[in-house]
Each structure stands twice: as C-alpha cells, then as structure tokens.
Amino acid sequence: MDLELTDEQAALRELARDFIDTEVVPNVREWDRVEQVDRAIVGKLGNVGFLGMTIPEEYGGSGGDHLSYCLMMEELGRGDSAIRGIVSVSLGLVGKTIAGYGTEEQKQGWLPGLCSGDSLACFGLTEPDTGSDAASLATKAVRDGDDWVITGSKMFITNGTWADLSLIFARTGGLGPKGITAFVVPTNAEGFEHREIKGKLGLRGQSTGELILNDVRVGDDARLGEEGQGFKLAMSALDKGRMSVASGCVGLARGALEASVKYATERTQFGKPIAGFQLVQQMLADMAVSTDAARLLVWRVADLVDRGKPFSTEASMAKLFASENAVEAANLAIQVFGGYGYLDEYPVAKFLRDARVMTLYEGTSQVQKLLIGRALTGVNAFV
C-alpha cells in the first residue's frame, strides 16, 4: 500500500482543514453550550462537496475515493464530532446505501438533494429495546394492497429531528434477520413524528431524536432492496459507517494532541514550559503513537473498500482501536491541561465528552471484539 497521498487527496485534506478552521472551530463552544449547531452548516457542507463524496457525479455527488472520504472525516472529527456525525449518517449510512441498493428512480429522487445539503437523512435502525441486537427489532411493516403500513419507534437517531428522509428498517416477515426489510420514508409522511433528545453527555450540538411511526403508509417504491434484505443492507452500511466513525476518532484524538502540544509549550511551571517535563512528554508521545496507529488502521479499510476487497473485520478493528484511543487521548489531554482542561473555555473537555459515545454507537467496543473473534475462530458468539 502506497501511504503517500496524491496531489488531489492532499488538496482535499487542505480544503477540509480550511473549511473546519473557518466555519466550525470558531463556533464549537457556543454550539455545544446551546446544544445545537447552526443549521446553515448543512448547506455549507453541501456546497463544498462534503455531503456527496464517493457518490457518482451523475447523482449530484462529488465522487472521490474512500481514502479521500476518510481524510475529510478526520478533519471534521478534529473540528467537531457533532458535524462529523451529520455527514457520517446522511452520506455514509443513508446516501451510500441508496447509491448501492436503490433503484434508478430512488437514486435520482433522493441523492441530488442529500449531496447538495438541500435534504438531510437519518438511519432508523436502533429501537428503545433493541440496540446491539438489531436482528430483534420490533418495528413492523405490513402489506396493504400495493402499500406498506409501518408502525414502531426508533431511538437515539442522529439527524432525527432535522432529517427530510429516513431509512427505516422494519419487520416484514418472521423473527430474525431474514424478516427485515428497508424502506426510504419521507419524514413529512402522515403519522411520522419525532422528539428531540436533550441532556446528552457529548455531541450536544448534533440533532438526536426518537422517531415514532404511527401507521405510516408508503408505496412499494419506497422499499430499498429486496424484501427480507434489510438486515444485510443495515450491516453493510454499518461496516462503512465504522470506517467513518474511526476516521472521526482519529481526528478527535489528533485535535486533543495538537491542543495539548500547544498548551504544553505555552504553560510555564517551575520556571519552564511544562513540555520540558518528561512525564508530560510521555503523555504526548503516547497520544501521538496511538493516533498514528489508528489512522493506519483506517487507511487500510479505505484501501480495501476502494479495491473491492472484504473489509468488515478490518473495519471493526479500526473502529475498536480508534474509538478507545479517542477516549484515552482526550483523557490525557485533560491531564496535560490540568484544572483548565476541566473548563469548556478550552477544547479538551468537549473532546472527552464527545469521544465517550464513540465506543457505544455503530457497534459497541464489546460487539467489535465479538465480530473480530468470530472472524478469527469461525464461531458465532451472538447465538
């Protein structure tokens, strides 16, 4: 694998860095305090092409490979994980799934708006009683002539109160994964409701909601993929989603490291900058090595995706390592900052609060270990 970026990839990374430093970083603290990012950021993300990366240009996307996508996600994670999450879900989980499994009408109907930022999407898999055990979801879709009537609820849905489009997974058959089908459902459909979830530890600026579907009626043209194929679609989306989360975690850890280095060279104790103390240097070194290792794991996944090779296990490895490292790096950053790290006047407290959820969503660290263990042994620990 060639680890040297092409001129186009380097330019994309620079574009993403400038965008984040101009449009996001100056607003992060205020967005976190009021628990809402400025909705205008969605259109700006669309204008610069970030909401259409890897989507073919014929559907309004900006194309590009998955390594470029990861470079962009790393910069978003460095700036604000709440912004990274908006893109990860609308583009990474929903847009890419429509591009991969949708009909021509579905692609033409939804992708241009998602890529431009005129529309936003959410991924409706998790339910109040089913998180890691997604195959046991209870939301139902029942045939009624040429239509489907969907009833149920979804929980902890990123973009849930902002989305114009939801990718809903519902049970159309018997128990287990083979009884699940995916549907593309407009959120303005009759019977579709959402409720905002507030009081989160981190990702405060990000829209997170509960979705309630009360006999929501959609045509069969809303079905994404074949009947009974929904669980396969969901797992495929989450494999790439783990690459997105891992990329953002690399960015978060890098942000914590950069903030720590800057502070350590400016903060003076005992007559010299604290960067001159060996134990401070040890913390910085630990952060740097682990963050580089996480990045290389992510780049391996992107390389496998772009070459059309299997990547599920590698995605779990990258997500597991990068998310756990993000927590550790942010925690060490607070240690470097001392008491000031406990205040939101500095960025490292938010890094830690945001990092904590990375080990939970799109597959907990424990689930990633089970997936990796199954790949190693051939024994399924889920049954």
CSV table of N, CA and C in Angstrom, one decimal, residues 1-70:
chain,number,residue,atom,x,y,z
A,1,MET,N,0.8,-1.2,0.0
A,1,MET,CA,0.0,0.0,0.0
A,1,MET,C,0.9,1.2,0.0
A,2,ASP,N,0.6,2.2,-0.9
A,2,ASP,CA,1.4,3.4,-1.0
A,2,ASP,C,0.7,4.4,0.0
A,3,LEU,N,1.5,4.8,1.0
A,3,LEU,CA,1.0,5.7,2.0
A,3,LEU,C,1.1,7.2,1.7
A,4,GLU,N,1.7,7.5,0.5
A,4,GLU,CA,1.8,8.9,0.1
A,4,GLU,C,0.5,9.3,-0.6
A,5,LEU,N,0.0,10.4,-0.2
A,5,LEU,CA,-1.2,11.0,-0.7
A,5,LEU,C,-1.0,11.5,-2.1
A,6,THR,N,-2.0,11.4,-3.0
A,6,THR,CA,-1.9,12.0,-4.3
A,6,THR,C,-2.1,13.5,-4.1
A,7,ASP,N,-1.8,14.3,-5.2
A,7,ASP,CA,-2.0,15.7,-5.1
A,7,ASP,C,-3.4,16.1,-4.8
A,8,GLU,N,-4.3,15.3,-5.5
A,8,GLU,CA,-5.8,15.6,-5.2
A,8,GLU,C,-6.2,15.3,-3.8
A,9,GLN,N,-5.7,14.2,-3.2
A,9,GLN,CA,-6.0,13.9,-1.8
A,9,GLN,C,-5.4,14.9,-0.9
A,10,ALA,N,-4.2,15.3,-1.1
A,10,ALA,CA,-3.6,16.4,-0.3
A,10,ALA,C,-4.4,17.7,-0.4
A,11,ALA,N,-4.8,18.0,-1.6
A,11,ALA,CA,-5.6,19.3,-1.8
A,11,ALA,C,-7.0,19.2,-1.1
A,12,LEU,N,-7.6,18.0,-1.1
A,12,LEU,CA,-8.8,17.8,-0.4
A,12,LEU,C,-8.7,17.9,1.1
A,13,ARG,N,-7.6,17.3,1.6
A,13,ARG,CA,-7.4,17.4,3.1
A,13,ARG,C,-7.2,18.9,3.5
A,14,GLU,N,-6.5,19.6,2.6
A,14,GLU,CA,-6.2,21.1,2.9
A,14,GLU,C,-7.5,21.9,2.9
A,15,LEU,N,-8.4,21.5,1.9
A,15,LEU,CA,-9.7,22.2,1.8
A,15,LEU,C,-10.5,21.9,3.0
A,16,ALA,N,-10.5,20.6,3.4
A,16,ALA,CA,-11.3,20.3,4.6
A,16,ALA,C,-10.8,21.0,5.9
A,17,ARG,N,-9.5,21.0,6.0
A,17,ARG,CA,-8.9,21.7,7.1
A,17,ARG,C,-9.2,23.2,7.2
A,18,ASP,N,-9.2,23.9,6.0
A,18,ASP,CA,-9.5,25.3,6.0
A,18,ASP,C,-11.0,25.5,6.3
A,19,PHE,N,-11.8,24.6,5.7
A,19,PHE,CA,-13.3,24.7,6.0
A,19,PHE,C,-13.6,24.6,7.5
A,20,ILE,N,-13.0,23.6,8.1
A,20,ILE,CA,-13.2,23.4,9.5
A,20,ILE,C,-12.7,24.6,10.4
A,21,ASP,N,-11.5,25.1,10.1
A,21,ASP,CA,-11.0,26.2,10.8
A,21,ASP,C,-11.8,27.5,10.7
A,22,THR,N,-12.4,27.6,9.5
A,22,THR,CA,-13.2,28.8,9.2
A,22,THR,C,-14.6,28.7,9.7
A,23,GLU,N,-15.3,27.6,9.3
A,23,GLU,CA,-16.7,27.5,9.5
A,23,GLU,C,-17.1,26.8,10.8
A,24,VAL,N,-16.3,26.0,11.4
A,24,VAL,CA,-16.7,25.2,12.5
A,24,VAL,C,-16.0,25.6,13.8
A,25,VAL,N,-14.6,25.6,13.9
A,25,VAL,CA,-13.9,25.8,15.1
A,25,VAL,C,-14.3,27.1,15.8
A,26,PRO,N,-14.5,28.2,15.2
A,26,PRO,CA,-14.9,29.4,15.9
A,26,PRO,C,-16.3,29.3,16.6
A,27,ASN,N,-17.1,28.3,16.2
A,27,ASN,CA,-18.5,28.2,16.8
A,27,ASN,C,-18.7,27.1,17.7
A,28,VAL,N,-17.7,26.2,17.9
A,28,VAL,CA,-17.8,24.9,18.6
A,28,VAL,C,-18.3,25.1,20.0
A,29,ARG,N,-17.7,26.0,20.7
A,29,ARG,CA,-18.1,26.2,22.1
A,29,ARG,C,-19.5,26.6,22.3
A,30,GLU,N,-19.9,27.6,21.5
A,30,GLU,CA,-21.3,28.1,21.6
A,30,GLU,C,-22.3,27.1,21.1
A,31,TRP,N,-22.0,26.4,20.1
A,31,TRP,CA,-22.9,25.3,19.6
A,31,TRP,C,-23.1,24.3,20.7
A,32,ASP,N,-22.0,23.9,21.4
A,32,ASP,CA,-22.1,22.9,22.5
A,32,ASP,C,-22.9,23.5,23.7
A,33,ARG,N,-22.7,24.7,24.0
A,33,ARG,CA,-23.5,25.3,25.1
A,33,ARG,C,-25.0,25.4,24.9
A,34,VAL,N,-25.4,25.8,23.6
A,34,VAL,CA,-26.8,25.9,23.4
A,34,VAL,C,-27.4,24.6,22.9
A,35,GLU,N,-26.5,23.6,22.7
A,35,GLU,CA,-27.0,22.2,22.3
A,35,GLU,C,-27.6,22.2,20.9
A,36,GLN,N,-27.0,23.0,20.0
A,36,GLN,CA,-27.5,23.0,18.6
A,36,GLN,C,-26.5,23.7,17.7
A,37,VAL,N,-26.1,23.0,16.7
A,37,VAL,CA,-25.2,23.6,15.7
A,37,VAL,C,-26.1,24.5,14.8
A,38,ASP,N,-25.5,25.4,14.1
A,38,ASP,CA,-26.3,26.3,13.2
A,38,ASP,C,-26.7,25.4,12.0
A,39,ARG,N,-28.0,25.3,11.7
A,39,ARG,CA,-28.5,24.5,10.6
A,39,ARG,C,-27.8,24.9,9.2
A,40,ALA,N,-27.4,26.2,9.1
A,40,ALA,CA,-26.8,26.6,7.9
A,40,ALA,C,-25.5,25.9,7.5
A,41,ILE,N,-24.9,25.2,8.5
A,41,ILE,CA,-23.7,24.4,8.2
A,41,ILE,C,-24.0,23.3,7.2
A,42,VAL,N,-25.2,22.8,7.2
A,42,VAL,CA,-25.5,21.7,6.3
A,42,VAL,C,-25.4,22.1,4.8
A,43,GLY,N,-25.9,23.3,4.5
A,43,GLY,CA,-25.8,23.8,3.1
A,43,GLY,C,-24.3,24.1,2.8
A,44,LYS,N,-23.6,24.6,3.7
A,44,LYS,CA,-22.2,24.8,3.5
A,44,LYS,C,-21.4,23.6,3.2
A,45,LEU,N,-21.7,22.5,4.0
A,45,LEU,CA,-21.1,21.2,3.8
A,45,LEU,C,-21.4,20.7,2.4
A,46,GLY,N,-22.7,20.9,1.9
A,46,GLY,CA,-23.1,20.5,0.6
A,46,GLY,C,-22.3,21.3,-0.5
A,47,ASN,N,-22.2,22.6,-0.3
A,47,ASN,CA,-21.6,23.5,-1.3
A,47,ASN,C,-20.1,23.1,-1.5
A,48,VAL,N,-19.4,22.7,-0.5
A,48,VAL,CA,-18.0,22.3,-0.6
A,48,VAL,C,-17.8,20.9,-1.1
A,49,GLY,N,-18.9,20.2,-1.2
A,49,GLY,CA,-18.9,18.8,-1.8
A,49,GLY,C,-18.7,17.7,-0.7
A,50,PHE,N,-18.8,18.0,0.5
A,50,PHE,CA,-18.5,17.0,1.6
A,50,PHE,C,-19.7,16.1,1.8
A,51,LEU,N,-20.9,16.5,1.4
A,51,LEU,CA,-22.1,15.6,1.6
A,51,LEU,C,-22.3,14.7,0.4
A,52,GLY,N,-21.4,14.8,-0.6
A,52,GLY,CA,-21.5,13.9,-1.8
A,52,GLY,C,-20.3,13.1,-2.1
A,53,MET,N,-19.4,13.0,-1.2
A,53,MET,CA,-18.1,12.3,-1.5
A,53,MET,C,-18.4,10.8,-1.7
A,54,THR,N,-17.8,10.3,-2.7
A,54,THR,CA,-17.9,8.9,-3.1
A,54,THR,C,-19.2,8.6,-3.9
A,55,ILE,N,-20.1,9.6,-3.9
A,55,ILE,CA,-21.4,9.4,-4.7
A,55,ILE,C,-21.1,9.8,-6.2
A,56,PRO,N,-21.5,9.1,-7.2
A,56,PRO,CA,-21.2,9.4,-8.5
A,56,PRO,C,-21.8,10.8,-8.9
A,57,GLU,N,-21.1,11.5,-9.8
A,57,GLU,CA,-21.4,12.9,-10.1
A,57,GLU,C,-22.8,12.9,-10.8
A,58,GLU,N,-23.2,11.8,-11.5
A,58,GLU,CA,-24.4,11.8,-12.2
A,58,GLU,C,-25.6,11.9,-11.3
A,59,TYR,N,-25.4,11.6,-10.0
A,59,TYR,CA,-26.5,11.7,-9.0
A,59,TYR,C,-26.2,13.0,-8.1
A,60,GLY,N,-25.4,13.9,-8.5
A,60,GLY,CA,-25.2,15.1,-7.7
A,60,GLY,C,-24.0,15.0,-6.8
A,61,GLY,N,-23.3,13.9,-6.8
A,61,GLY,CA,-22.2,13.7,-5.9
A,61,GLY,C,-20.9,14.3,-6.4
A,62,SER,N,-19.9,14.3,-5.5
A,62,SER,CA,-18.6,14.9,-5.9
A,62,SER,C,-17.6,13.8,-6.2
A,63,GLY,N,-18.0,12.5,-6.2
A,63,GLY,CA,-17.1,11.4,-6.5
A,63,GLY,C,-16.0,11.2,-5.5
A,64,GLY,N,-14.8,10.8,-5.9
A,64,GLY,CA,-13.7,10.6,-5.0
A,64,GLY,C,-13.6,9.2,-4.4
A,65,ASP,N,-12.4,8.8,-3.9
A,65,ASP,CA,-12.2,7.5,-3.3
A,65,ASP,C,-12.5,7.6,-1.8
A,66,HIS,N,-12.4,6.4,-1.2
A,66,HIS,CA,-12.7,6.3,0.2
A,66,HIS,C,-11.6,6.8,1.1
A,67,LEU,N,-10.4,6.8,0.6
A,67,LEU,CA,-9.3,7.4,1.4
A,67,LEU,C,-9.5,8.9,1.5
A,68,SER,N,-9.9,9.5,0.4
A,68,SER,CA,-10.3,10.9,0.4
A,68,SER,C,-11.4,11.2,1.4
A,69,TYR,N,-12.4,10.3,1.4
A,69,TYR,CA,-13.5,10.4,2.3
A,69,TYR,C,-13.0,10.4,3.7
A,70,CYS,N,-12.1,9.5,4.0
A,70,CYS,CA,-11.6,9.4,5.4
A,70,CYS,C,-10.7,10.6,5.8
